[in-house]
Amino acid sequence: ALPAVLEPVRVQQLAGLADAVSRGPRAAAVRLQQLGGGLHALDDLCAVHRRRRRLEAEEVGGPRDVDRFQVEVALTSLAQPGVQFCAPAAAKVLAQRCNDYCAELNAKWPKRFGAFGTVSMWNMSDAVAEIERTLDTMKFAGISLFASYDGKFLGDPSFDPVMEALNARDAVVFVHPGTHPTNKLIQLPWPGFMMEYLFDTTRAVVNLVFGGALERYPRIRFILPHAGGLIPYFSWRLSV
């Protein structure tokens, strides 16, 4: 977690701060002062810098971790909250930075790591551009999408430019579930991931099938985690 002093700093401003932290605590302090945080945070930034160096030395997230859990190959992807919590411009940059980090892992340990690319779905042209970069240039294993965005499920015509780009590349799409805006109206005290994630995946699959997206884009290969939501248990009902 970031030190409390960094919490007010806007997401789109963190790029320069992160780069400054990588150069050392003094450079980070100067950058933070430029952002309005003042030099009083120097001790916190030093701690961040030392922790980052320690994690890099221990190769956290590298082969040592996957070996400990007896994982032969790990494919990374960004789950909730993704990048959509940012404003469109910041979401685009954050997706790029996540993909750059995954590319570094892949380059450092090519036999142990792969990646599903992250895209911002605020703007279809930005999403298509990042699909082109991650699949054509970075050679990622596929793309990670969420089952729904702001109430619209995969298969909605507004997402067709992304589907066209994925279909043209015979892409693998890993579908992460999320929550729907209407979930807030459900008067249950249980967290969304207990049930709503499964329903989110299920609704996306139903929309992809009955909305005709699978027929329009037959070359996309979808991976549905969490046992495919509820689809395996009531596919007979859908077949009616």
mmCIF file of C-alpha atoms in Angstrom:
data_model
loop_
_atom_site.group_PDB
_atom_site.id
_atom_site.type_symbol
_atom_site.label_atom_id
_atom_site.label_comp_id
_atom_site.label_asym_id
_atom_site.label_seq_id
_atom_site.Cartn_x
_atom_site.Cartn_y
_atom_site.Cartn_z
ATOM 1 C CA ALA A 1 0.000 0.000 0.000
ATOM 2 C CA LEU A 2 1.134 3.562 -0.659
ATOM 3 C CA PRO A 3 1.943 5.797 2.330
ATOM 4 C CA ALA A 4 -1.034 7.834 3.514
ATOM 5 C CA VAL A 5 0.599 11.048 2.284
ATOM 6 C CA LEU A 6 0.345 9.790 -1.295
ATOM 7 C CA GLU A 7 -3.368 8.993 -1.214
ATOM 8 C CA PRO A 8 -4.549 12.467 -2.339
ATOM 9 C CA VAL A 9 -2.246 12.426 -5.336
ATOM 10 C CA ARG A 10 -4.255 11.862 -8.482
ATOM 11 C CA VAL A 11 -3.722 8.592 -10.347
ATOM 12 C CA GLN A 12 -2.570 10.309 -13.523
ATOM 13 C CA GLN A 13 0.164 12.068 -11.554
ATOM 14 C CA LEU A 14 1.608 8.852 -10.110
ATOM 15 C CA ALA A 15 3.499 7.944 -13.272
ATOM 16 C CA GLY A 16 6.134 10.619 -12.720
ATOM 17 C CA LEU A 17 6.280 9.862 -9.012
ATOM 18 C CA ALA A 18 6.805 6.151 -9.627
ATOM 19 C CA ASP A 19 9.663 6.912 -11.982
ATOM 20 C CA ALA A 20 11.161 9.263 -9.406
ATOM 21 C CA VAL A 21 10.910 6.590 -6.697
ATOM 22 C CA SER A 22 12.827 4.216 -8.941
ATOM 23 C CA ARG A 23 15.664 6.782 -9.094
ATOM 24 C CA GLY A 24 15.832 7.110 -5.326
ATOM 25 C CA PRO A 25 14.128 8.783 -2.372
ATOM 26 C CA ARG A 26 15.645 12.228 -2.970
ATOM 27 C CA ALA A 27 14.356 12.383 -6.532
ATOM 28 C CA ALA A 28 10.979 11.158 -5.290
ATOM 29 C CA ALA A 29 10.867 13.834 -2.616
ATOM 30 C CA VAL A 30 11.505 16.535 -5.208
ATOM 31 C CA ARG A 31 8.758 15.123 -7.408
ATOM 32 C CA LEU A 32 6.334 14.926 -4.480
ATOM 33 C CA GLN A 33 7.068 18.558 -3.617
ATOM 34 C CA GLN A 34 6.211 19.490 -7.191
ATOM 35 C CA LEU A 35 2.900 17.675 -6.748
ATOM 36 C CA GLY A 36 2.191 19.595 -3.560
ATOM 37 C CA GLY A 37 3.062 16.910 -1.017
ATOM 38 C CA GLY A 38 6.073 18.644 0.543
ATOM 39 C CA LEU A 39 9.346 17.203 1.803
ATOM 40 C CA HIS A 40 7.824 15.998 5.066
ATOM 41 C CA ALA A 41 7.105 12.692 3.311
ATOM 42 C CA LEU A 42 10.783 11.906 2.742
ATOM 43 C CA ASP A 43 10.875 9.203 5.427
ATOM 44 C CA ASP A 44 7.838 7.478 3.935
ATOM 45 C CA LEU A 45 9.355 7.647 0.464
ATOM 46 C CA CYS A 46 12.614 6.217 1.753
ATOM 47 C CA ALA A 47 10.663 3.307 3.192
ATOM 48 C CA VAL A 48 8.900 2.784 -0.145
ATOM 49 C CA HIS A 49 12.217 2.857 -1.953
ATOM 50 C CA ARG A 50 13.859 0.385 0.460
ATOM 51 C CA ARG A 51 10.893 -1.974 0.243
ATOM 52 C CA ARG A 52 10.932 -1.855 -3.551
ATOM 53 C CA ARG A 53 14.641 -2.680 -3.637
ATOM 54 C CA ARG A 54 14.136 -5.510 -1.144
ATOM 55 C CA LEU A 55 11.302 -6.999 -3.176
ATOM 56 C CA GLU A 56 13.366 -6.760 -6.340
ATOM 57 C CA ALA A 57 16.262 -8.529 -4.615
ATOM 58 C CA GLU A 58 13.961 -11.290 -3.391
ATOM 59 C CA GLU A 59 12.386 -11.620 -6.843
ATOM 60 C CA VAL A 60 8.903 -11.439 -5.361
ATOM 61 C CA GLY A 61 6.476 -12.431 -8.081
ATOM 62 C CA GLY A 62 9.285 -14.225 -9.899
ATOM 63 C CA PRO A 63 10.181 -17.921 -10.208
ATOM 64 C CA ARG A 64 10.772 -18.265 -6.473
ATOM 65 C CA ASP A 65 7.085 -17.589 -5.791
ATOM 66 C CA VAL A 66 5.714 -19.787 -8.566
ATOM 67 C CA ASP A 67 8.072 -22.576 -7.534
ATOM 68 C CA ARG A 68 6.817 -22.328 -3.967
ATOM 69 C CA PHE A 69 3.278 -22.986 -5.173
ATOM 70 C CA GLN A 70 4.430 -25.619 -7.698
ATOM 71 C CA VAL A 71 3.288 -23.538 -10.667
ATOM 72 C CA GLU A 72 5.109 -24.314 -13.889
ATOM 73 C CA VAL A 73 3.900 -21.320 -15.948
ATOM 74 C CA ALA A 74 1.936 -18.278 -14.771
ATOM 75 C CA LEU A 75 -0.218 -16.090 -17.022
ATOM 76 C CA THR A 76 -0.754 -12.691 -15.437
ATOM 77 C CA SER A 77 -3.912 -10.617 -15.810
ATOM 78 C CA LEU A 78 -5.419 -7.624 -14.051
ATOM 79 C CA ALA A 79 -8.606 -8.427 -12.115
ATOM 80 C CA GLN A 80 -10.929 -6.059 -10.259
ATOM 81 C CA PRO A 81 -10.939 -3.108 -10.236
ATOM 82 C CA GLY A 82 -9.039 -3.092 -13.529
ATOM 83 C CA VAL A 83 -8.352 0.399 -14.860
ATOM 84 C CA GLN A 84 -11.912 1.664 -15.344
ATOM 85 C CA PHE A 85 -11.923 3.410 -11.960
ATOM 86 C CA CYS A 86 -9.656 6.041 -13.546
ATOM 87 C CA ALA A 87 -10.686 8.844 -15.849
ATOM 88 C CA PRO A 88 -10.328 7.810 -19.519
ATOM 89 C CA ALA A 89 -6.896 9.393 -20.096
ATOM 90 C CA ALA A 90 -5.485 7.980 -16.869
ATOM 91 C CA ALA A 91 -7.026 4.554 -17.529
ATOM 92 C CA LYS A 92 -5.275 4.411 -20.898
ATOM 93 C CA VAL A 93 -1.904 5.202 -19.310
ATOM 94 C CA LEU A 94 -2.429 2.784 -16.415
ATOM 95 C CA ALA A 95 -3.280 -0.052 -18.816
ATOM 96 C CA GLN A 96 -0.109 0.658 -20.780
ATOM 97 C CA ARG A 97 2.014 0.644 -17.618
ATOM 98 C CA CYS A 98 0.499 -2.646 -16.448
ATOM 99 C CA ASN A 99 1.240 -4.199 -19.817
ATOM 100 C CA ASP A 100 4.779 -2.838 -19.817
ATOM 101 C CA TYR A 101 5.360 -4.451 -16.414
ATOM 102 C CA CYS A 102 4.001 -7.786 -17.669
ATOM 103 C CA ALA A 103 6.279 -7.543 -20.693
ATOM 104 C CA GLU A 104 9.251 -7.075 -18.350
ATOM 105 C CA LEU A 105 8.304 -10.244 -16.467
ATOM 106 C CA ASN A 106 7.926 -12.139 -19.732
ATOM 107 C CA ALA A 107 11.305 -10.935 -20.990
ATOM 108 C CA LYS A 108 13.078 -11.738 -17.739
ATOM 109 C CA TRP A 109 11.554 -15.211 -17.318
ATOM 110 C CA PRO A 110 10.168 -16.185 -20.744
ATOM 111 C CA LYS A 111 9.607 -19.832 -19.810
ATOM 112 C CA ARG A 112 7.791 -19.046 -16.583
ATOM 113 C CA PHE A 113 5.528 -16.075 -17.347
ATOM 114 C CA GLY A 114 3.024 -15.059 -19.972
ATOM 115 C CA ALA A 115 0.347 -12.378 -19.920
ATOM 116 C CA PHE A 116 -3.152 -11.387 -20.898
ATOM 117 C CA GLY A 117 -3.111 -7.741 -21.914
ATOM 118 C CA THR A 118 -5.080 -5.058 -20.099
ATOM 119 C CA VAL A 119 -7.086 -2.490 -22.052
ATOM 120 C CA SER A 120 -9.133 0.548 -21.092
ATOM 121 C CA MET A 121 -12.666 0.241 -22.428
ATOM 122 C CA TRP A 122 -13.573 3.910 -22.006
ATOM 123 C CA ASN A 123 -12.616 4.551 -25.611
ATOM 124 C CA MET A 124 -12.771 1.856 -28.276
ATOM 125 C CA SER A 125 -9.937 3.339 -30.345
ATOM 126 C CA ASP A 126 -7.655 3.293 -27.276
ATOM 127 C CA ALA A 127 -8.640 -0.302 -26.553
ATOM 128 C CA VAL A 128 -7.956 -1.404 -30.130
ATOM 129 C CA ALA A 129 -4.585 0.361 -30.124
ATOM 130 C CA GLU A 130 -3.546 -1.448 -26.956
ATOM 131 C CA ILE A 131 -4.764 -4.765 -28.364
ATOM 132 C CA GLU A 132 -2.538 -4.173 -31.376
ATOM 133 C CA ARG A 133 0.428 -3.311 -29.143
ATOM 134 C CA THR A 134 0.068 -6.231 -26.726
ATOM 135 C CA LEU A 135 -0.781 -8.940 -29.260
ATOM 136 C CA ASP A 136 1.149 -7.831 -32.353
ATOM 137 C CA THR A 137 4.243 -6.285 -30.766
ATOM 138 C CA MET A 138 4.511 -7.732 -27.252
ATOM 139 C CA LYS A 139 3.204 -11.164 -28.319
ATOM 140 C CA PHE A 140 1.006 -11.611 -25.251
ATOM 141 C CA ALA A 141 -1.005 -14.807 -24.908
ATOM 142 C CA GLY A 142 -4.305 -12.947 -25.101
ATOM 143 C CA ILE A 143 -6.406 -10.104 -23.739
ATOM 144 C CA SER A 144 -8.210 -9.769 -20.432
ATOM 145 C CA LEU A 145 -11.687 -8.239 -20.493
ATOM 146 C CA PHE A 146 -14.372 -7.842 -17.857
ATOM 147 C CA ALA A 147 -17.774 -9.425 -18.293
ATOM 148 C CA SER A 148 -19.403 -6.007 -18.128
ATOM 149 C CA TYR A 149 -18.508 -2.340 -18.215
ATOM 150 C CA ASP A 150 -20.747 0.298 -16.673
ATOM 151 C CA GLY A 151 -23.784 -1.940 -17.004
ATOM 152 C CA LYS A 152 -23.088 -3.125 -20.574
ATOM 153 C CA PHE A 153 -22.142 -6.768 -21.057
ATOM 154 C CA LEU A 154 -19.737 -8.280 -23.563
ATOM 155 C CA GLY A 155 -21.616 -8.757 -26.812
ATOM 156 C CA ASP A 156 -23.082 -5.254 -26.678
ATOM 157 C CA PRO A 157 -22.729 -3.595 -30.119
ATOM 158 C CA SER A 158 -20.804 -0.695 -28.568
ATOM 159 C CA PHE A 159 -17.894 -3.108 -28.040
ATOM 160 C CA ASP A 160 -17.841 -4.299 -31.672
ATOM 161 C CA PRO A 161 -14.591 -2.469 -32.624
ATOM 162 C CA VAL A 162 -12.771 -4.394 -29.888
ATOM 163 C CA MET A 163 -14.388 -7.672 -30.939
ATOM 164 C CA GLU A 164 -13.397 -7.049 -34.545
ATOM 165 C CA ALA A 165 -9.770 -6.473 -33.548
ATOM 166 C CA LEU A 166 -9.749 -9.621 -31.410
ATOM 167 C CA ASN A 167 -11.460 -11.726 -34.057
ATOM 168 C CA ALA A 168 -8.946 -10.618 -36.701
ATOM 169 C CA ARG A 169 -6.148 -11.992 -34.502
ATOM 170 C CA ASP A 170 -7.780 -15.278 -33.415
ATOM 171 C CA ALA A 171 -7.363 -13.878 -29.932
ATOM 172 C CA VAL A 172 -7.791 -15.620 -26.601
ATOM 173 C CA VAL A 173 -9.938 -13.534 -24.237
ATOM 174 C CA PHE A 174 -9.869 -14.157 -20.498
ATOM 175 C CA VAL A 175 -13.137 -12.881 -19.011
ATOM 176 C CA HIS A 176 -12.889 -11.521 -15.478
ATOM 177 C CA PRO A 177 -16.197 -11.066 -13.646
ATOM 178 C CA GLY A 178 -17.199 -7.915 -11.865
ATOM 179 C CA THR A 179 -20.294 -6.308 -10.390
ATOM 180 C CA HIS A 180 -23.209 -4.611 -12.102
ATOM 181 C CA PRO A 181 -24.454 -1.136 -11.096
ATOM 182 C CA THR A 182 -27.811 -2.646 -10.123
ATOM 183 C CA ASN A 183 -26.111 -4.855 -7.532
ATOM 184 C CA LYS A 184 -26.282 -1.860 -5.195
ATOM 185 C CA LEU A 185 -30.059 -2.219 -5.177
ATOM 186 C CA ILE A 186 -29.933 -5.771 -3.842
ATOM 187 C CA GLN A 187 -30.631 -5.686 -0.121
ATOM 188 C CA LEU A 188 -28.244 -8.398 0.997
ATOM 189 C CA PRO A 189 -25.283 -7.855 3.318
ATOM 190 C CA TRP A 190 -22.958 -10.252 1.522
ATOM 191 C CA PRO A 191 -20.030 -8.994 -0.596
ATOM 192 C CA GLY A 192 -20.487 -8.984 -4.344
ATOM 193 C CA PHE A 193 -17.785 -11.488 -5.130
ATOM 194 C CA MET A 194 -19.678 -14.233 -3.268
ATOM 195 C CA MET A 195 -22.495 -14.408 -5.831
ATOM 196 C CA GLU A 196 -22.580 -11.475 -8.201
ATOM 197 C CA TYR A 197 -19.320 -12.366 -9.943
ATOM 198 C CA LEU A 198 -20.887 -15.628 -11.071
ATOM 199 C CA PHE A 199 -24.002 -13.846 -12.312
ATOM 200 C CA ASP A 200 -21.908 -11.247 -14.150
ATOM 201 C CA THR A 201 -20.094 -13.957 -16.082
ATOM 202 C CA THR A 202 -23.360 -15.767 -16.793
ATOM 203 C CA ARG A 203 -25.077 -12.681 -18.179
ATOM 204 C CA ALA A 204 -22.100 -11.912 -20.397
ATOM 205 C CA VAL A 205 -22.146 -15.424 -21.867
ATOM 206 C CA VAL A 206 -25.899 -15.271 -22.474
ATOM 207 C CA ASN A 207 -25.486 -11.909 -24.204
ATOM 208 C CA LEU A 208 -22.600 -13.162 -26.337
ATOM 209 C CA VAL A 209 -24.620 -16.188 -27.455
ATOM 210 C CA PHE A 210 -28.127 -14.785 -27.912
ATOM 211 C CA GLY A 211 -26.916 -11.388 -29.101
ATOM 212 C CA GLY A 212 -25.101 -13.059 -31.993
ATOM 213 C CA ALA A 213 -21.571 -11.940 -31.098
ATOM 214 C CA LEU A 214 -20.215 -15.483 -31.160
ATOM 215 C CA GLU A 215 -21.534 -15.875 -34.704
ATOM 216 C CA ARG A 216 -20.183 -12.500 -35.810
ATOM 217 C CA TYR A 217 -16.777 -13.118 -34.240
ATOM 218 C CA PRO A 218 -16.276 -16.895 -34.328
ATOM 219 C CA ARG A 219 -12.486 -16.791 -34.125
ATOM 220 C CA ILE A 220 -12.326 -15.352 -30.617
ATOM 221 C CA ARG A 221 -11.627 -17.992 -27.968
ATOM 222 C CA PHE A 222 -13.096 -17.128 -24.587
ATOM 223 C CA ILE A 223 -11.834 -18.418 -21.242
ATOM 224 C CA LEU A 224 -14.432 -18.288 -18.451
ATOM 225 C CA PRO A 225 -12.887 -18.559 -14.972
ATOM 226 C CA HIS A 226 -14.758 -19.551 -11.817
ATOM 227 C CA ALA A 227 -16.186 -22.628 -13.571
ATOM 228 C CA GLY A 228 -17.983 -20.524 -16.160
ATOM 229 C CA GLY A 229 -20.358 -18.846 -13.747
ATOM 230 C CA LEU A 230 -23.721 -20.621 -13.736
ATOM 231 C CA ILE A 231 -23.585 -21.649 -17.390
ATOM 232 C CA PRO A 232 -22.655 -25.318 -16.765
ATOM 233 C CA TYR A 233 -25.584 -25.687 -14.369
ATOM 234 C CA PHE A 234 -28.410 -24.283 -16.439
ATOM 235 C CA SER A 235 -27.242 -24.653 -20.020
ATOM 236 C CA TRP A 236 -30.257 -26.949 -20.455
ATOM 237 C CA ARG A 237 -32.504 -23.988 -19.615
ATOM 238 C CA LEU A 238 -30.799 -21.811 -22.204
ATOM 239 C CA SER A 239 -31.143 -24.524 -24.834
ATOM 240 C CA VAL A 240 -34.928 -24.357 -24.573
#
